[in-house]
Amino acid sequence: MTIQEVIAILEDFAPTRYAESFDNVGLLVGDQNQEVTGALITLDTLEETVDEAISRNCNLIVSFHPIIFSGLKKLTGSDYVQRAVLKAIKNNIAIYAIHTALDNHYKGVNDMIAEKLQLKNRKILIPRKDSIKKLTTFVPVKNADSVRQALFEAGAGSIGNYDECSFNILGKGSFKGNEASSPVIGEKGQTHFEEEIQIGLTYPAHRESAILKKLFSSHPYEEVAYEIQQLENENQHLGMGMIGELETATSEEDFLKMVKDTFHAGCIRHSALLQKPIKKVAVLGGSGAFAIQNAKNAGADIFITADLKYHDFYKAEKKLVLADIGHYESEQFTKNLLYSFLSKKISSFALILADTNTNPIKYL
């Protein structure tokens, strides 16, 4: 199996199209046509991670965080980023980073946190608005079923927990081919009217290429009439953060102690406790200060995230508790998620969970 084939599996699961615009995801180092001898799954790619990949005969590192985040203008080994990249290149090791593509996945980073906290009734905290499109096409009645089915198979017509969703209107289309045309129905140079079905389907934006390919290959007409619209609908299965509920409400102190133990946190920094039970919990792995207002709007009793600054804690405004459990701590189980997913898809080479602890923060 090649690196590109592994990438295809990863990007079918968490498409890079849905990564944040500031991010740097995808294949960062290496040749996509290289055969994979083994893959090391890690949270961060440091020199130590590359050393572990070498020692364990892995020529692919699947990393959550991208080691190359800002642009590299030189490769002299003068900092930890350059040293890791140089070592990977010298040892023919590819590096792939998934980062916010997985942050935005319904079954990604934040679902993993919610699972560890045993939250029920989970929903995306900040649903995406730019990920749903609509296809409208016009098909002769006798071909409508086969074209519709082809579009379903390519991924169109999925809405939440429902598949094969479409809206169909019977009408009459007209066309007149010029001298260069080869009409399947009717004669060129003559206006033809045909009973047609107008088929409308929504689809996830990253499926567009495959869906259009299916449309053109299954449609009987020489020239296919179709329309594409970008919808503003919120995607309830894609976006940042997650909110859910505990089975039983618990005190703030008991809940924070449970969180500290579950995530092996050296400490938890939090805003003032409000002396009310915790039932509704919002989470966002990594730096989540931008979502404080979303957590408040959603009625969360507590918002668990990381990298909160001094003034961020004022934003609690006695509406909820803000809890900073640490960046590494909030995302540490992500590599287990990736390992579990890839293990179900790949059996042709070894998948190895990295042993290297890449947390740069220590506690006294």
XYZ file of C-alpha atoms in Angstrom:
364
model
C 0.000 0.000 0.000
C 1.311 3.441 -0.913
C 1.286 6.586 1.183
C -1.285 8.065 -1.186
C -3.625 5.128 -0.555
C -3.335 5.706 3.200
C -3.988 9.409 2.660
C -7.114 8.565 0.649
C -8.435 6.540 3.602
C -7.699 9.351 6.066
C -9.203 12.037 3.873
C -12.343 10.037 3.202
C -12.771 9.993 6.995
C -11.707 13.590 7.710
C -11.519 15.593 4.452
C -8.857 18.300 4.456
C -11.413 20.571 2.765
C -12.962 21.018 6.206
C -9.725 22.020 7.937
C -9.568 25.621 9.118
C -8.115 28.146 6.674
C -5.170 28.969 8.963
C -4.123 25.328 9.228
C -1.477 23.290 7.400
C -2.810 19.777 6.896
C -2.074 16.927 4.512
C 1.221 15.392 3.411
C 3.936 17.711 4.746
C 7.036 15.616 4.001
C 7.666 12.675 1.692
C 6.738 10.989 -1.571
C 3.085 9.966 -1.830
C 3.983 7.109 -4.198
C 6.274 5.417 -1.674
C 5.272 1.983 -0.352
C 4.492 2.017 3.367
C 6.547 -0.267 5.620
C 4.816 0.857 8.808
C 2.928 3.852 10.209
C 3.545 5.539 13.554
C 0.474 7.305 14.965
C 1.287 10.315 17.146
C -0.035 13.584 18.504
C 3.088 15.593 17.582
C 6.033 15.015 15.265
C 9.274 15.934 17.018
C 12.832 14.659 16.568
C 12.102 12.033 19.198
C 9.035 10.930 17.234
C 11.099 10.532 14.070
C 13.678 8.530 16.067
C 10.882 6.242 17.252
C 9.652 5.801 13.674
C 13.183 4.837 12.580
C 13.606 2.336 15.413
C 10.220 0.740 14.669
C 10.680 0.526 10.884
C 7.940 3.044 10.086
C 8.383 5.248 7.029
C 5.103 7.114 7.595
C 4.155 9.266 10.571
C 0.462 10.114 10.924
C 0.421 13.122 13.216
C -2.426 15.140 14.665
C -0.495 18.425 14.888
C 1.455 19.657 11.835
C 5.173 20.057 12.561
C 5.284 22.628 9.734
C 2.709 25.251 10.648
C 4.144 28.524 9.425
C 6.217 28.688 6.265
C 9.764 27.326 6.307
C 12.263 29.666 4.632
C 15.328 27.528 5.333
C 16.297 24.027 6.457
C 19.477 24.353 8.497
C 18.462 22.504 11.649
C 18.481 25.713 13.693
C 15.226 24.942 15.546
C 13.147 21.943 16.621
C 10.889 22.155 13.562
C 13.760 22.133 11.081
C 15.565 19.350 12.932
C 12.497 17.093 12.868
C 11.862 17.760 9.170
C 15.526 17.251 8.215
C 15.707 13.966 10.100
C 12.521 12.746 8.428
C 13.844 13.656 4.976
C 17.251 12.056 5.605
C 15.571 8.823 6.678
C 12.948 8.792 3.921
C 10.059 9.157 6.386
C 6.836 10.819 5.283
C 4.797 13.020 7.632
C 1.045 13.488 7.306
C -0.913 15.884 9.565
C -4.692 15.849 10.025
C -5.267 18.522 12.728
C -8.409 20.688 12.300
C -9.870 18.361 9.664
C -10.290 15.957 12.581
C -11.271 18.757 14.988
C -14.280 19.449 12.770
C -15.318 15.800 12.399
C -18.406 14.660 14.299
C -16.543 11.558 15.466
C -13.252 13.398 15.918
C -11.308 15.083 18.696
C -14.232 16.504 20.633
C -16.337 13.383 20.427
C -13.373 11.543 21.966
C -13.371 13.999 24.891
C -17.148 13.629 25.245
C -16.760 9.844 25.223
C -14.196 9.986 28.030
C -16.640 12.118 30.039
C -19.527 9.769 29.145
C -21.665 12.615 27.814
C -25.065 11.802 26.325
C -27.161 13.643 23.715
C -24.067 15.028 21.999
C -24.253 17.847 19.467
C -21.716 19.978 17.619
C -21.099 23.200 19.542
C -20.304 25.382 16.479
C -21.785 23.759 13.342
C -20.180 24.600 9.976
C -22.177 26.583 7.403
C -20.052 26.159 4.282
C -20.146 22.413 3.823
C -23.516 21.580 2.244
C -24.340 22.019 -1.449
C -27.373 21.233 -3.578
C -27.430 19.625 -7.011
C -30.426 20.026 -9.328
C -30.515 18.096 -12.594
C -33.088 17.178 -15.236
C -33.408 13.582 -16.469
C -35.763 11.784 -18.917
C -38.423 9.907 -16.951
C -37.204 6.478 -18.044
C -33.644 7.211 -16.844
C -34.494 8.999 -13.592
C -34.234 5.960 -11.303
C -30.801 4.879 -12.555
C -29.339 8.417 -12.453
C -30.757 9.044 -8.988
C -29.304 5.762 -7.696
C -25.891 6.566 -9.187
C -25.905 9.917 -7.374
C -26.880 8.210 -4.106
C -23.969 5.794 -4.492
C -21.576 8.726 -4.973
C -22.658 10.280 -1.665
C -25.483 12.635 -2.627
C -28.780 12.678 -0.761
C -27.493 12.212 2.799
C -29.087 14.400 5.465
C -28.028 13.642 9.046
C -29.206 10.142 9.905
C -31.013 9.690 6.557
C -29.672 8.528 3.189
C -31.121 8.514 -0.348
C -32.969 11.803 0.183
C -34.154 13.630 -2.950
C -36.971 15.818 -4.235
C -38.474 15.031 -7.633
C -40.719 17.116 -9.876
C -42.277 15.942 -13.149
C -42.072 18.492 -15.969
C -41.360 19.002 -19.638
C -37.975 20.035 -20.977
C -37.166 21.397 -24.407
C -34.007 21.570 -26.517
C -32.828 22.023 -30.091
C -29.411 20.733 -31.121
C -27.241 22.561 -33.673
C -25.483 20.914 -36.630
C -22.572 19.756 -34.443
C -24.863 18.050 -31.887
C -25.598 14.331 -31.535
C -28.872 14.211 -29.574
C -29.793 10.938 -27.888
C -33.457 11.861 -28.195
C -34.981 13.912 -31.028
C -33.405 15.270 -34.203
C -30.757 17.977 -34.471
C -32.086 21.249 -35.799
C -35.573 20.505 -34.459
C -37.039 21.613 -31.125
C -37.835 18.563 -29.011
C -39.995 18.350 -25.877
C -39.311 15.559 -23.388
C -41.012 14.433 -20.188
C -38.313 14.852 -17.524
C -37.866 14.532 -13.787
C -36.188 17.424 -11.971
C -34.086 15.774 -9.266
C -32.783 17.817 -6.335
C -30.287 16.438 -3.801
C -28.048 17.926 -1.138
C -24.522 16.625 -0.618
C -21.375 17.243 1.449
C -19.127 19.653 -0.449
C -16.093 17.353 -0.434
C -18.046 14.773 -2.473
C -18.667 17.148 -5.372
C -16.099 15.783 -7.805
C -17.265 12.168 -7.391
C -20.931 13.169 -7.609
C -20.483 15.159 -10.823
C -18.478 12.324 -12.339
C -21.370 9.957 -11.597
C -23.891 12.433 -12.970
C -22.095 12.737 -16.295
C -21.462 8.991 -16.641
C -25.036 7.946 -15.795
C -26.990 10.677 -17.566
C -28.151 9.793 -21.095
C -27.895 13.280 -22.624
C -24.927 14.555 -24.624
C -25.106 17.857 -22.707
C -26.189 17.465 -19.083
C -28.234 20.313 -17.608
C -27.498 20.805 -13.919
C -27.264 23.508 -11.259
C -25.153 23.695 -8.081
C -25.977 25.888 -5.099
C -23.941 26.594 -1.951
C -26.347 26.309 0.981
C -26.134 28.309 4.200
C -27.662 25.493 6.258
C -25.727 24.568 9.378
C -24.181 21.107 9.177
C -25.144 19.413 12.434
C -22.502 16.714 11.870
C -19.524 18.968 11.164
C -17.917 21.740 13.180
C -15.914 22.763 16.220
C -16.537 21.622 19.780
C -19.269 19.445 21.252
C -21.916 19.751 23.931
C -23.651 16.979 25.829
C -25.078 15.991 29.167
C -24.011 13.892 32.106
C -26.265 10.989 33.012
C -26.571 12.455 36.509
C -25.822 15.991 37.628
C -22.813 16.275 39.922
C -21.161 18.960 42.014
C -18.585 21.251 40.438
C -15.818 19.983 42.719
C -16.535 16.305 42.051
C -16.783 16.869 38.317
C -13.492 18.765 38.128
C -11.749 16.044 40.151
C -13.105 13.424 37.749
C -11.893 15.436 34.766
C -8.444 15.844 36.348
C -8.155 12.082 36.895
C -9.577 11.111 33.500
C -7.229 13.359 31.537
C -4.215 12.905 33.852
C -4.009 16.684 34.153
C -1.184 18.176 36.214
C -3.640 20.866 37.238
C -6.890 22.451 36.122
C -7.179 26.223 35.966
C -10.792 27.318 36.283
C -13.003 30.349 36.794
C -15.003 30.911 39.975
C -17.252 28.024 40.949
C -20.936 28.919 40.959
C -22.105 26.423 43.582
C -24.587 24.770 41.251
C -24.667 21.230 39.804
C -22.915 20.336 36.560
C -25.222 18.688 34.029
C -24.595 20.241 30.605
C -20.969 20.116 29.459
C -19.316 21.832 26.477
C -15.872 20.718 25.289
C -13.342 21.864 22.708
C -9.928 20.245 22.461
C -6.911 22.514 22.142
C -7.136 26.310 22.128
C -10.827 27.047 22.613
C -11.191 30.565 24.001
C -12.977 31.634 20.801
C -15.895 29.325 21.704
C -16.648 30.671 25.197
C -19.671 32.642 23.995
C -20.945 29.614 22.055
C -20.762 27.518 25.221
C -22.702 30.188 27.125
C -25.305 30.485 24.360
C -25.775 26.705 24.434
C -26.535 26.797 28.156
C -23.469 24.836 29.275
C -22.762 24.621 32.978
C -19.054 24.174 32.273
C -16.764 24.589 29.265
C -13.682 22.358 29.114
C -10.884 23.506 26.817
C -7.257 24.691 26.916
C -4.922 27.664 26.491
C -7.166 30.207 28.230
C -5.491 33.535 28.960
C -5.938 35.620 32.090
C -8.662 37.840 30.643
C -10.505 34.895 29.088
C -11.585 33.762 32.535
C -13.504 37.025 33.029
C -15.726 35.973 30.128
C -17.365 33.353 32.343
C -19.416 36.231 33.812
C -20.946 33.895 36.380
C -22.855 32.134 33.602
C -20.732 28.979 33.541
C -17.433 27.552 34.762
C -14.438 27.755 32.422
C -11.909 24.954 32.878
C -8.478 24.850 31.222
C -7.180 21.289 31.447
C -4.119 21.759 29.214
C -3.632 21.557 25.449
C -1.887 18.182 25.399
C -4.246 16.762 28.009
C -7.355 17.713 26.019
C -6.074 16.120 22.797
C -3.968 13.218 24.083
C -6.465 10.502 23.124
C -6.648 11.670 19.508
C -3.869 9.305 18.467
C -5.903 6.408 19.912
C -8.839 7.526 17.776
C -6.689 7.547 14.626
C -5.136 4.196 15.505
C -8.553 2.611 16.073
C -9.889 3.962 12.772
C -6.892 2.936 10.660
C -6.717 -0.517 12.283
C -10.154 -1.279 10.841
C -9.072 -0.186 7.360
C -5.475 -1.410 7.016
C -3.926 -4.842 7.543
C -1.054 -4.808 5.028
C 1.521 -3.188 7.328
C 2.091 -2.450 11.017
C 0.248 0.422 12.682
C 2.009 1.532 15.853
C 0.889 3.912 18.586
C 3.784 6.214 19.444
C 5.233 5.809 22.938
C 6.968 9.196 22.893
C 5.348 11.682 25.271
C 5.356 14.977 23.364
C 3.811 17.156 26.081
C 6.182 20.149 26.446
C 4.572 21.307 29.720
C 5.614 19.912 33.088
C 4.068 20.503 36.501
C 5.806 20.952 39.839
